[in-house]
Short mmCIF file of C-alpha atoms in Angstrom, two decimals:
data_model
loop_
_atom_site.label_atom_id
_atom_site.label_comp_id
_atom_site.label_asym_id
_atom_site.label_seq_id
_atom_site.Cartn_x
_atom_site.Cartn_y
_atom_site.Cartn_z
CA MET F 1 145.71 -51.20 304.29
CA VAL F 2 142.29 -51.97 303.32
CA GLN F 3 142.79 -55.98 301.92
CA LEU F 4 140.85 -56.63 299.11
CA VAL F 5 139.79 -60.70 299.43
CA GLU F 6 138.13 -62.09 296.38
CA VAL F 7 135.06 -64.38 297.44
CA SER F 8 134.24 -67.46 295.36
CA GLY F 9 131.70 -68.83 296.68
CA ALA F 10 128.08 -67.47 298.75
CA GLU F 11 128.88 -70.18 301.40
CA ASP F 12 131.90 -68.05 302.59
CA PRO F 13 131.99 -67.71 306.09
CA ARG F 14 134.18 -64.99 306.00
CA VAL F 15 130.70 -62.52 304.27
CA ASP F 16 128.65 -63.96 306.74
CA ASP F 17 127.72 -60.38 307.79
CA PHE F 18 126.28 -59.68 305.13
CA ARG F 19 124.08 -62.73 305.36
CA ASP F 20 120.09 -62.66 304.55
CA LEU F 21 120.17 -59.00 305.41
CA SER F 22 116.15 -58.43 304.36
CA THR F 23 116.19 -60.40 308.19
CA ALA F 24 119.49 -59.54 309.65
CA ASP F 25 118.85 -56.26 310.33
CA ARG F 26 115.29 -57.20 312.26
CA ARG F 27 117.76 -59.35 314.60
CA PRO F 28 118.88 -58.56 317.77
CA ASP F 29 121.26 -60.53 318.54
CA ARG F 30 123.60 -60.04 315.23
CA PRO F 31 127.32 -59.64 316.58
CA GLY F 32 127.59 -55.38 317.57
CA GLY F 33 124.73 -56.66 320.10
CA ARG F 34 121.39 -54.30 318.18
CA GLY F 35 122.47 -55.55 314.69
CA LEU F 36 124.94 -53.86 312.32
CA VAL F 37 124.82 -50.39 310.64
CA ILE F 38 124.28 -51.56 307.46
CA ALA F 39 125.07 -48.47 304.04
CA GLU F 40 124.40 -49.66 300.37
CA GLY F 41 125.90 -48.20 297.32
CA VAL F 42 128.57 -45.87 296.29
CA VAL F 43 126.85 -42.90 298.02
CA VAL F 44 125.94 -44.01 300.77
CA VAL F 45 129.51 -46.12 301.72
CA GLU F 46 130.59 -43.16 301.95
CA ARG F 47 128.45 -41.41 304.19
CA LEU F 48 129.14 -44.30 306.75
CA LEU F 49 132.99 -44.04 306.28
CA ASP F 50 132.18 -40.37 307.39
CA SER F 51 130.48 -41.47 310.34
CA PRO F 52 130.88 -42.52 313.57
CA TYR F 53 130.53 -45.53 313.45
CA PRO F 54 133.00 -48.54 313.08
CA VAL F 55 133.29 -50.08 309.75
CA ARG F 56 133.95 -53.92 309.87
CA SER F 57 134.08 -54.94 306.36
CA LEU F 58 132.82 -54.06 302.31
CA LEU F 59 131.56 -56.30 300.67
CA GLY F 60 130.86 -55.57 296.59
CA VAL F 61 131.45 -55.76 292.64
CA ARG F 62 134.94 -55.17 291.38
CA ARG F 63 133.59 -52.23 289.47
CA ARG F 64 131.93 -50.47 292.61
CA ILE F 65 135.16 -51.59 294.92
CA ASP F 66 137.07 -49.26 293.23
CA ALA F 67 135.22 -46.54 292.68
CA LEU F 68 135.56 -46.16 296.83
CA ALA F 69 139.21 -47.15 296.28
CA ASP F 70 140.15 -43.51 297.40
CA ARG F 71 138.35 -43.80 300.27
CA LEU F 72 139.12 -47.69 301.71
CA ALA F 73 143.16 -47.18 301.67
CA PRO F 74 143.31 -45.89 304.86
CA LEU F 75 141.63 -48.67 306.28
CA ASP F 76 142.41 -51.77 307.86
CA VAL F 77 139.57 -53.85 306.36
CA PRO F 78 137.99 -56.65 304.27
CA ALA F 79 136.77 -55.57 301.65
CA TYR F 80 135.30 -58.54 299.53
CA VAL F 81 135.13 -58.92 296.08
CA ALA F 82 132.03 -61.00 294.22
CA ASP F 83 130.41 -61.03 291.33
CA ALA F 84 126.83 -60.35 291.58
CA ASP F 85 125.30 -63.71 291.33
CA VAL F 86 127.74 -64.81 294.00
CA MET F 87 126.40 -61.55 295.89
CA ALA F 88 122.56 -61.89 295.71
CA ARG F 89 123.45 -65.35 296.86
CA VAL F 90 124.87 -64.07 300.26
CA VAL F 91 122.41 -60.95 300.74
CA GLY F 92 119.31 -63.23 300.28
CA PHE F 93 118.21 -61.26 296.75
CA HIS F 94 120.05 -59.15 293.84
CA LEU F 95 121.03 -55.51 294.93
CA ASN F 96 121.76 -53.25 291.74
CA ARG F 97 123.42 -50.91 293.89
CA GLY F 98 126.35 -53.46 293.74
CA VAL F 99 128.57 -53.02 296.91
CA LEU F 100 128.01 -52.65 300.80
CA ALA F 101 129.60 -52.28 304.05
CA VAL F 102 128.95 -52.69 307.55
CA ALA F 103 129.66 -51.49 310.87
CA ASP F 104 129.23 -51.99 313.99
CA ARG F 105 126.45 -49.81 316.95
CA ALA F 106 128.86 -46.42 318.43
CA PRO F 107 127.36 -45.13 321.80
CA GLU F 108 124.56 -43.20 321.72
CA VAL F 109 124.76 -39.75 321.49
CA GLU F 110 122.97 -37.91 325.30
CA PRO F 111 120.31 -36.20 324.57
CA GLU F 112 121.47 -33.13 326.70
CA ARG F 113 124.61 -32.86 324.22
CA LEU F 114 122.69 -32.76 321.39
CA ILE F 115 120.54 -30.45 322.34
CA ALA F 116 123.51 -27.87 324.60
CA SER F 117 124.94 -27.86 320.69
CA ALA F 118 121.73 -27.30 318.55
CA ARG F 119 119.91 -24.33 317.34
CA ARG F 120 117.13 -26.67 314.76
CA LEU F 121 115.35 -29.45 316.42
CA ALA F 122 113.37 -32.20 315.14
CA VAL F 123 111.03 -34.21 317.50
CA LEU F 124 109.71 -37.07 316.79
CA GLU F 125 106.67 -39.58 318.36
CA GLY F 126 105.54 -42.71 317.96
CA VAL F 127 107.19 -42.59 313.58
CA GLY F 128 107.51 -46.41 314.28
CA ASP F 129 107.74 -46.65 309.98
CA HIS F 130 111.30 -47.46 308.49
CA GLU F 131 111.07 -45.37 305.22
CA ASN F 132 109.09 -42.17 306.55
CA LEU F 133 112.40 -42.26 309.18
CA GLY F 134 114.49 -43.07 307.12
CA ALA F 135 113.27 -39.55 304.70
CA LEU F 136 112.19 -37.43 308.00
CA PHE F 137 116.48 -37.62 308.55
CA ARG F 138 117.36 -37.27 304.60
CA ASN F 139 114.38 -33.78 304.97
CA ALA F 140 116.22 -32.76 307.78
CA ALA F 141 119.44 -33.00 306.69
CA ALA F 142 118.97 -31.39 303.53
CA LEU F 143 117.13 -28.13 305.26
CA GLY F 144 119.68 -27.28 307.93
CA VAL F 145 117.76 -29.61 311.23
CA ASP F 146 120.56 -29.92 313.71
CA GLY F 147 119.61 -32.84 315.05
CA VAL F 148 116.32 -35.49 315.45
CA LEU F 149 115.20 -36.29 318.71
CA LEU F 150 113.23 -39.83 319.12
CA GLY F 151 110.89 -39.64 321.63
CA GLU F 152 108.26 -42.63 323.00
CA GLY F 153 107.62 -45.53 320.16
CA CYS F 154 109.95 -44.86 317.22
CA SER F 155 111.41 -46.93 315.69
CA ASP F 156 115.43 -47.57 315.11
CA PRO F 157 116.28 -45.07 312.90
CA LEU F 158 119.57 -47.36 312.07
CA TYR F 159 117.24 -50.14 310.70
CA ARG F 160 118.54 -51.01 307.11
CA ARG F 161 115.77 -49.86 305.32
CA SER F 162 116.12 -46.56 307.25
CA ILE F 163 119.32 -45.36 306.42
CA ARG F 164 119.00 -46.44 302.83
CA VAL F 165 115.36 -44.35 302.20
CA SER F 166 117.52 -41.78 304.39
CA MET F 167 120.36 -41.74 301.09
CA GLY F 168 123.25 -42.49 304.22
CA HIS F 169 121.73 -38.57 306.05
CA VAL F 170 120.50 -40.95 309.58
CA LEU F 171 124.75 -41.34 309.21
CA ARG F 172 125.28 -38.02 309.57
CA VAL F 173 122.28 -36.20 311.19
CA PRO F 174 122.99 -36.95 315.15
CA PHE F 175 120.26 -38.00 316.85
CA ALA F 176 119.43 -39.42 320.33
CA ARG F 177 116.42 -41.38 322.63
CA LEU F 178 114.71 -39.78 325.38
CA GLY F 179 114.29 -41.03 328.21
CA SER F 180 110.87 -39.76 330.56
CA TRP F 181 108.05 -39.08 327.31
CA PRO F 182 107.29 -37.10 327.14
CA GLU F 183 107.95 -35.20 330.22
CA ASP F 184 111.81 -34.49 328.57
CA LEU F 185 110.31 -31.93 326.09
CA GLU F 186 111.64 -29.60 328.86
CA LEU F 187 115.34 -30.44 328.53
CA LEU F 188 113.95 -28.40 325.66
CA ARG F 189 112.70 -25.35 327.46
CA ASP F 190 115.57 -25.14 329.97
CA ASN F 191 118.29 -24.52 327.14
CA GLY F 192 115.70 -22.01 325.34
CA PHE F 193 114.27 -23.55 322.51
CA ARG F 194 110.67 -22.96 321.53
CA VAL F 195 108.71 -26.16 321.29
CA ALA F 196 105.91 -26.23 318.25
CA ALA F 197 103.33 -29.17 317.71
CA LEU F 198 103.05 -29.44 314.50
CA THR F 199 98.60 -30.59 314.99
CA PRO F 200 96.03 -30.32 312.24
CA ARG F 201 93.79 -28.73 315.76
CA ALA F 202 91.90 -25.34 314.96
CA ASP F 203 93.18 -23.44 317.56
CA SER F 204 96.68 -24.15 316.52
CA VAL F 205 98.83 -20.97 314.54
CA ALA F 206 99.45 -20.88 310.69
CA LEU F 207 103.24 -22.58 309.82
CA ARG F 208 103.08 -19.23 307.69
CA ASP F 209 102.82 -17.43 310.47
CA ALA F 210 104.76 -19.60 313.82
CA ARG F 211 107.89 -17.70 312.98
CA LEU F 212 110.36 -20.97 313.57
CA ASP F 213 113.01 -18.51 311.54
CA GLU F 214 113.75 -16.78 314.84
CA GLY F 215 115.70 -18.75 318.10
CA ARG F 216 115.53 -21.82 319.34
CA VAL F 217 113.31 -24.13 317.91
CA ALA F 218 112.12 -27.72 317.90
CA VAL F 219 109.18 -28.67 315.07
CA LEU F 220 107.54 -32.38 317.56
CA LEU F 221 105.79 -34.24 314.63
CA GLY F 222 103.74 -36.94 315.26
CA SER F 223 103.21 -40.09 313.19
CA GLU F 224 101.03 -40.04 309.90
CA GLY F 225 97.38 -41.00 310.96
CA PRO F 226 97.31 -40.97 314.65
CA GLY F 227 99.28 -37.52 314.67
CA LEU F 228 100.52 -36.08 317.94
CA THR F 229 99.69 -37.27 321.61
CA GLU F 230 97.29 -34.59 323.65
CA ARG F 231 100.03 -35.21 326.50
CA ALA F 232 102.63 -34.46 324.06
CA ILE F 233 100.56 -31.08 322.63
CA ALA F 234 100.28 -30.38 325.93
CA GLU F 235 104.07 -29.86 326.33
CA ALA F 236 104.43 -28.16 323.97
CA ASP F 237 104.32 -24.08 323.56
CA LEU F 238 103.15 -23.84 320.97
CA ALA F 239 100.86 -26.03 318.18
CA VAL F 240 100.89 -25.60 314.59
CA ARG F 241 99.49 -26.06 311.44
CA ILE F 242 100.21 -26.49 308.32
CA PRO F 243 96.40 -26.09 306.08
CA MET F 244 95.24 -27.99 304.52
CA ALA F 245 92.46 -27.94 301.68
CA GLY F 246 89.06 -30.06 302.39
CA GLY F 247 88.03 -32.87 302.50
CA VAL F 248 92.31 -34.23 302.51
CA ASP F 249 93.85 -36.64 304.84
CA SER F 250 96.68 -35.47 305.68
CA LEU F 251 100.38 -35.76 304.42
CA ASN F 252 103.06 -38.11 304.92
CA VAL F 253 104.76 -37.01 308.19
CA ALA F 254 108.18 -36.47 306.30
CA THR F 255 106.41 -33.98 303.74
CA ALA F 256 104.20 -33.07 306.62
CA GLY F 257 108.51 -32.17 308.47
CA ALA F 258 109.84 -31.55 305.31
CA ILE F 259 107.09 -27.79 305.03
CA ALA F 260 108.43 -26.89 308.22
CA PHE F 261 111.85 -27.61 307.80
CA HIS F 262 112.13 -25.59 305.34
CA ALA F 263 109.89 -22.31 307.48
CA MET F 264 112.70 -23.20 310.31
CA GLY F 265 115.22 -21.73 307.22
CA GLY F 266 118.48 -23.42 308.89
CA ALA F 267 119.61 -23.87 305.39
CA MET S 1 70.80 -50.45 291.42
CA VAL S 2 74.68 -52.51 292.04
CA GLN S 3 74.06 -56.16 291.99
CA LEU S 4 75.81 -58.36 294.71
CA VAL S 5 77.42 -61.12 292.79
CA GLU S 6 79.32 -64.02 294.62
CA VAL S 7 82.53 -64.80 293.44
CA SER S 8 83.80 -68.69 294.30
CA GLY S 9 86.50 -69.33 291.93
CA ALA S 10 89.69 -67.67 291.40
CA GLU S 11 88.54 -68.68 287.31
CA ASP S 12 85.88 -67.15 286.44
CA PRO S 13 85.54 -64.45 283.67
CA ARG S 14 82.84 -61.61 285.52
CA VAL S 15 85.89 -60.53 287.17
CA ASP S 16 89.06 -60.48 284.69
CA ASP S 17 88.91 -57.18 285.15
CA PHE S 18 90.95 -57.25 288.21
CA ARG S 19 93.63 -59.94 287.17
CA ASP S 20 96.62 -60.15 287.70
CA LEU S 21 97.15 -56.44 288.57
CA SER S 22 100.65 -56.00 289.27
CA THR S 23 101.16 -56.32 285.26
CA ALA S 24 98.26 -55.86 283.26
CA ASP S 25 98.06 -52.13 284.77
CA ARG S 26 100.73 -52.47 282.75
CA ARG S 27 99.10 -53.72 278.89
CA PRO S 28 97.92 -50.67 276.75
CA ASP S 29 95.23 -53.20 275.26
CA ARG S 30 93.16 -53.95 278.33
CA PRO S 31 89.80 -52.60 277.95
CA GLY S 32 89.43 -49.19 278.06
CA GLY S 33 91.96 -47.91 275.77
CA ARG S 34 95.24 -47.85 277.74
CA GLY S 35 94.67 -49.25 280.92
CA LEU S 36 91.90 -49.23 283.17
CA VAL S 37 91.55 -46.76 286.40
CA ILE S 38 92.08 -49.44 289.32
CA ALA S 39 90.97 -48.18 292.59
CA GLU S 40 92.65 -49.98 296.19
CA GLY S 41 90.57 -49.69 299.37
CA VAL S 42 88.00 -48.31 301.27
CA VAL S 43 89.06 -44.78 300.55
CA VAL S 44 90.04 -44.45 297.07
CA VAL S 45 86.98 -46.72 295.19
CA GLU S 46 85.28 -43.89 297.29
CA ARG S 47 87.19 -41.52 295.71
CA LEU S 48 86.40 -43.59 292.18
CA LEU S 49 82.59 -42.97 292.44
CA ASP S 50 83.05 -39.05 293.58
CA SER S 51 85.57 -39.31 290.56
CA PRO S 52 84.46 -38.68 286.46
CA TYR S 53 85.72 -42.07 285.77
CA PRO S 54 82.26 -44.32 284.59
CA VAL S 55 83.03 -47.10 287.03
CA ARG S 56 82.66 -51.14 285.72
CA SER S 57 82.87 -53.07 288.53
CA LEU S 58 83.80 -53.32 291.81
CA LEU S 59 85.57 -57.01 293.72
CA GLY S 60 85.91 -57.05 297.52
CA VAL S 61 85.49 -59.05 300.60
CA ARG S 62 82.17 -59.42 302.30
CA ARG S 63 82.88 -56.77 305.31
CA ARG S 64 84.43 -54.32 302.28
CA ILE S 65 81.84 -54.13 300.40
CA ASP S 66 79.15 -53.63 303.35
CA ALA S 67 81.34 -51.14 303.97
CA LEU S 68 80.98 -48.74 300.76
CA ALA S 69 76.80 -49.83 301.05
CA ASP S 70 75.47 -46.70 300.98
CA ARG S 71 77.78 -45.24 298.58
CA LEU S 72 77.17 -48.51 295.90
CA ALA S 73 73.35 -48.57 295.93
CA PRO S 74 72.48 -46.43 293.46
CA LEU S 75 74.87 -47.91 290.98
CA ASP S 76 74.34 -49.87 288.45
CA VAL S 77 76.88 -51.78 288.03
CA PRO S 78 78.33 -55.22 289.85
CA ALA S 79 79.38 -55.52 293.25
CA TYR S 80 81.49 -59.14 292.70
CA VAL S 81 81.75 -61.05 296.49
CA ALA S 82 84.45 -63.18 297.33
CA ASP S 83 87.28 -64.23 300.59
CA ALA S 84 90.29 -63.23 300.83
CA ASP S 85 92.44 -65.88 299.08
CA VAL S 86 90.19 -66.56 296.31
CA MET S 87 90.51 -62.12 295.47
CA ALA S 88 94.16 -63.20 295.58
CA ARG S 89 94.30 -65.92 293.74
CA VAL S 90 92.40 -63.51 290.70
CA VAL S 91 94.22 -60.30 291.52
CA GLY S 92 98.28 -62.45 292.01
CA PHE S 93 98.86 -61.25 295.31
CA HIS S 94 97.71 -60.87 298.59
CA LEU S 95 95.29 -57.37 299.55
CA ASN S 96 95.28 -56.48 302.73
CA ARG S 97 92.56 -53.56 301.87
CA GLY S 98 89.96 -56.06 301.07
CA VAL S 99 88.68 -53.84 297.73
CA LEU S 100 88.73 -53.25 294.44
CA ALA S 101 87.33 -50.80 291.61
CA VAL S 102 87.86 -50.48 288.32
CA ALA S 103 86.81 -48.19 285.66
CA ASP S 104 87.05 -47.26 282.43
CA ARG S 105 89.33 -43.79 280.97
CA ALA S 106 86.98 -40.94 280.68
CA PRO S 107 88.14 -38.09 277.52
CA GLU S 108 90.92 -36.07 279.28
CA VAL S 109 91.25 -32.75 280.86
CA GLU S 110 92.48 -29.73 277.28
CA PRO S 111 95.36 -28.05 278.70
CA GLU S 112 93.49 -24.45 277.93
CA ARG S 113 90.54 -25.39 280.19
CA LEU S 114 92.30 -26.09 283.41
CA ILE S 115 95.20 -23.19 283.04
CA ALA S 116 91.08 -21.07 282.29
CA SER S 117 90.07 -22.77 285.50
CA ALA S 118 92.89 -22.32 288.07
CA ARG S 119 95.20 -20.07 290.08
CA ARG S 120 97.79 -22.52 290.99
CA LEU S 121 99.43 -24.82 288.48
CA ALA S 122 102.06 -28.09 289.30
CA VAL S 123 103.79 -28.30 285.39
CA LEU S 124 105.73 -31.63 285.21
CA GLU S 125 108.50 -32.40 283.48
CA GLY S 126 110.01 -35.78 283.32
CA VAL S 127 107.85 -37.38 286.36
CA GLY S 128 109.17 -41.13 284.85
CA ASP S 129 108.44 -42.41 288.21
CA HIS S 130 105.09 -43.76 289.65
CA GLU S 131 105.25 -43.27 292.72
CA ASN S 132 106.89 -40.09 292.92
CA LEU S 133 103.96 -38.63 291.00
CA GLY S 134 101.32 -40.27 292.83
CA ALA S 135 102.93 -38.27 296.58
CA LEU S 136 102.88 -34.81 294.27
CA PHE S 137 99.49 -35.26 292.87
CA ARG S 138 98.49 -36.24 296.75
CA ASN S 139 100.71 -32.60 297.86
CA ALA S 140 99.13 -30.95 295.50
CA ALA S 141 95.37 -31.86 296.48
CA ALA S 142 96.40 -31.42 300.78
CA LEU S 143 98.09 -27.94 299.90
CA GLY S 144 95.09 -26.59 297.80
CA VAL S 145 97.01 -27.37 294.03
CA ASP S 146 94.26 -26.78 291.95
CA GLY S 147 95.79 -28.95 289.26
CA VAL S 148 98.55 -30.46 287.77
CA LEU S 149 99.78 -30.00 283.92
CA LEU S 150 102.27 -32.69 282.58
CA GLY S 151 104.97 -31.91 279.83
CA GLU S 152 107.32 -34.22 278.47
CA GLY S 153 108.56 -37.54 280.81
CA CYS S 154 105.67 -37.50 282.90
CA SER S 155 104.27 -41.58 283.00
CA ASP S 156 101.14 -41.81 283.67
CA PRO S 157 99.19 -40.66 286.61
CA LEU S 158 96.24 -43.40 286.25
CA TYR S 159 98.77 -46.33 286.95
CA ARG S 160 97.98 -48.89 289.59
CA ARG S 161 100.98 -47.44 291.41
CA SER S 162 100.61 -43.81 291.69
CA ILE S 163 96.66 -44.35 291.93
CA ARG S 164 97.53 -45.93 295.40
CA VAL S 165 99.83 -44.05 297.15
CA SER S 166 98.08 -40.36 296.06
CA MET S 167 95.36 -41.95 297.78
CA GLY S 168 93.92 -41.59 295.19
CA HIS S 169 93.77 -37.88 294.45
CA VAL S 170 95.12 -38.50 291.21
CA LEU S 171 91.40 -39.87 290.47
CA ARG S 172 90.61 -35.80 291.82
CA VAL S 173 93.06 -33.51 291.04
CA PRO S 174 92.48 -32.67 287.33
CA PHE S 175 95.64 -32.61 285.27
CA ALA S 176 96.56 -32.10 280.99
CA ARG S 177 98.16 -33.00 279.32
CA LEU S 178 100.35 -30.53 277.13
CA GLY S 179 101.71 -30.94 273.58
CA SER S 180 103.96 -29.23 272.62
CA TRP S 181 107.25 -29.28 275.47
CA PRO S 182 108.27 -26.77 276.87
CA GLU S 183 106.57 -24.40 274.32
CA ASP S 184 103.50 -25.07 275.68
CA LEU S 185 104.32 -22.85 278.98
CA GLU S 186 103.57 -20.04 276.32
CA LEU S 187 99.58 -20.60 277.06
CA LEU S 188 100.43 -20.19 280.84
CA ARG S 189 101.79 -16.55 280.45
CA ASP S 190 98.58 -16.51 278.31
CA ASN S 191 96.75 -16.51 280.96
CA GLY S 192 98.13 -14.49 283.25
CA PHE S 193 100.60 -17.58 285.41
CA ARG S 194 104.12 -16.73 286.13
CA VAL S 195 105.95 -19.79 285.80
CA ALA S 196 108.74 -20.20 288.87
CA ALA S 197 111.03 -22.86 287.56
CA LEU S 198 111.96 -25.24 290.98
CA THR S 199 115.50 -25.95 290.17
CA PRO S 200 118.92 -25.27 292.88
CA ARG S 201 121.43 -22.87 290.64
CA ALA S 202 122.80 -20.37 291.75
CA ASP S 203 121.05 -17.43 290.12
CA SER S 204 118.19 -18.58 291.64
CA VAL S 205 115.68 -16.79 294.57
CA ALA S 206 115.27 -18.37 297.36
CA LEU S 207 111.87 -19.20 297.73
CA ARG S 208 111.03 -17.45 300.84
CA ASP S 209 111.40 -13.96 298.81
CA ALA S 210 109.10 -15.27 295.31
CA ARG S 211 106.03 -14.36 296.65
CA LEU S 212 104.50 -17.35 294.68
CA ASP S 213 101.60 -16.36 296.91
CA GLU S 214 100.41 -13.77 294.45
CA GLY S 215 98.87 -14.14 291.87
CA ARG S 216 98.29 -16.61 289.15
CA VAL S 217 101.63 -18.81 289.49
CA ALA S 218 103.05 -22.57 288.25
CA VAL S 219 105.11 -24.07 289.55
CA LEU S 220 107.42 -26.49 287.55
CA LEU S 221 109.10 -29.38 289.08
CA GLY S 222 111.59 -31.67 287.51
CA SER S 223 112.14 -35.01 288.08
CA GLU S 224 114.91 -36.09 290.83
CA GLY S 225 117.99 -36.50 290.10
CA PRO S 226 118.39 -34.31 285.94
CA GLY S 227 115.76 -31.82 287.48
CA LEU S 228 114.59 -29.72 285.03
CA THR S 229 116.33 -29.31 281.77
CA GLU S 230 117.78 -26.02 280.44
CA ARG S 231 115.04 -25.44 278.07
CA ALA S 232 112.55 -25.79 280.72
CA ILE S 233 114.02 -23.02 282.51
CA ALA S 234 114.42 -20.92 279.58
CA GLU S 235 110.75 -20.83 279.36
CA ALA S 236 110.25 -19.89 282.51
CA ASP S 237 109.74 -16.61 284.18
CA LEU S 238 111.90 -16.69 287.45
CA ALA S 239 114.10 -19.36 288.81
CA VAL S 240 113.31 -20.50 292.34
CA ARG S 241 115.72 -22.53 294.99
CA ILE S 242 114.48 -24.67 298.75
CA PRO S 243 117.66 -23.38 300.06
CA MET S 244 119.45 -26.52 301.27
CA ALA S 245 122.15 -27.59 303.16
CA GLY S 246 125.92 -28.48 301.71
CA GLY S 247 126.45 -31.95 301.58
CA VAL S 248 122.96 -32.81 300.57
CA ASP S 249 121.84 -33.90 297.33
CA SER S 250 118.77 -32.43 296.80
CA LEU S 251 114.77 -34.03 297.65
CA ASN S 252 112.59 -35.77 296.73
CA VAL S 253 110.14 -34.02 293.79
CA ALA S 254 107.27 -34.73 296.28
CA THR S 255 108.35 -33.76 298.78
CA ALA S 256 110.05 -30.29 297.09
CA GLY S 257 106.67 -29.83 295.57
CA ALA S 258 105.02 -29.51 298.65
CA ILE S 259 107.17 -27.30 299.96
CA ALA S 260 106.33 -25.10 297.02
CA PHE S 261 102.69 -26.27 297.09
CA HIS S 262 102.65 -24.61 300.90
CA ALA S 263 103.95 -21.27 299.67
CA MET S 264 101.77 -20.70 297.02
CA GLY S 265 98.70 -20.57 299.70
CA GLY S 266 96.45 -22.13 298.42
CA ALA S 267 94.80 -24.81 301.41
#
């Protein structure tokens, strides 16, 4: 059963998991080995409670902790209750969502396992921007993509900012890291996937003609700016483009992903 | 011919157009009546130079002003050259793009004129968030939408943040404000447009079945969260939904827009 604990001073060591969050989640030496999983706001905390990540504790203002009461009741963890000012001094900035939860990492999913159980996948290369990564997970969740494979150069989806921008869907959409890039794309083909590389190259097929809604499909997305590497495109089965008007550089990678995910027809 | 003027002190009144930018573009009492049009970075400044907005002056570090030399040569305005530190003290924050330009507003486009010349339009209701608004313009430009109509509750696309997030496409994609909302949607129908309201309502048609690539089409988008008002949906010819997986709240409005714009097939 959850333990409600009043915290009246920002120096209380029991809330150290929540201290100086704007820098703490970038430090691999934090408890949990590679940083804690941090959820902000009632909706994202609820998604954390539904996830495989073991919750360590919560910190929130009374009203938000009360809003979560039914969900917290079965948990055997402390829920620290503080006022907004104490919370702000602990985390290092004013937090307008009023509640946080921290969890430990869980063992990562093996790519083979994720691939075997999926029909539609997103595969990312070089997506280092935490907000883009979070937005990709949100779009994948909304549009029925079963999982995300991380290739070379991607940042960690469990960073605080990615979790927040994803609205917690990073905690719901399974992901796995590919070890050898781009050779491991072979794992997809071994499982009957067509791998479609999204690229503006002229010899690519327009998205609307690529029939990504048929069969098992993995869409390969590169970072905004440089785009996919030639090596990655060479490993794909087909190159697909979103037709774009002249004079426009490119779409944001999460936006391009959303257009492709919709074309996969999973939702 | 452009006048290069060295500025060595942050107090120089000649660069007052660039002063304290994080607040200045929210002040309607600035020169230009409703705030100046502010472009940041070489690419966006180039888009401003191509736009109908009359440039007043530039402020930049030597390297960025030099990068724009060919484009500036024919202009009869001052280009103030300063070092990064002086620039930071003028604008009120460190500016990593190294160059700014300011322009006056231009007379607004009449909706009738924009509608008459367009085949594909986006119509926005309640999009108050400057970043979402900017992202919508970027996506509209990339995906071949001819213009944007602003209904009730939209913020000003010419705010600095919207211009920046749009990568300057706010300056390129024509927009107009509708006076009576939602009655003015009638203007669209008078010009042979089908008005498609994007809404998750169950009685809506799936986007892939709505054939938005045929004829003159206007896509009606509401703000994230509340979505379109019932009044606006009632004025539309059809309701269209992007199919979404269970348990997901909604897509970001600019992302939903991008999926619909792609379906319009303008690019």
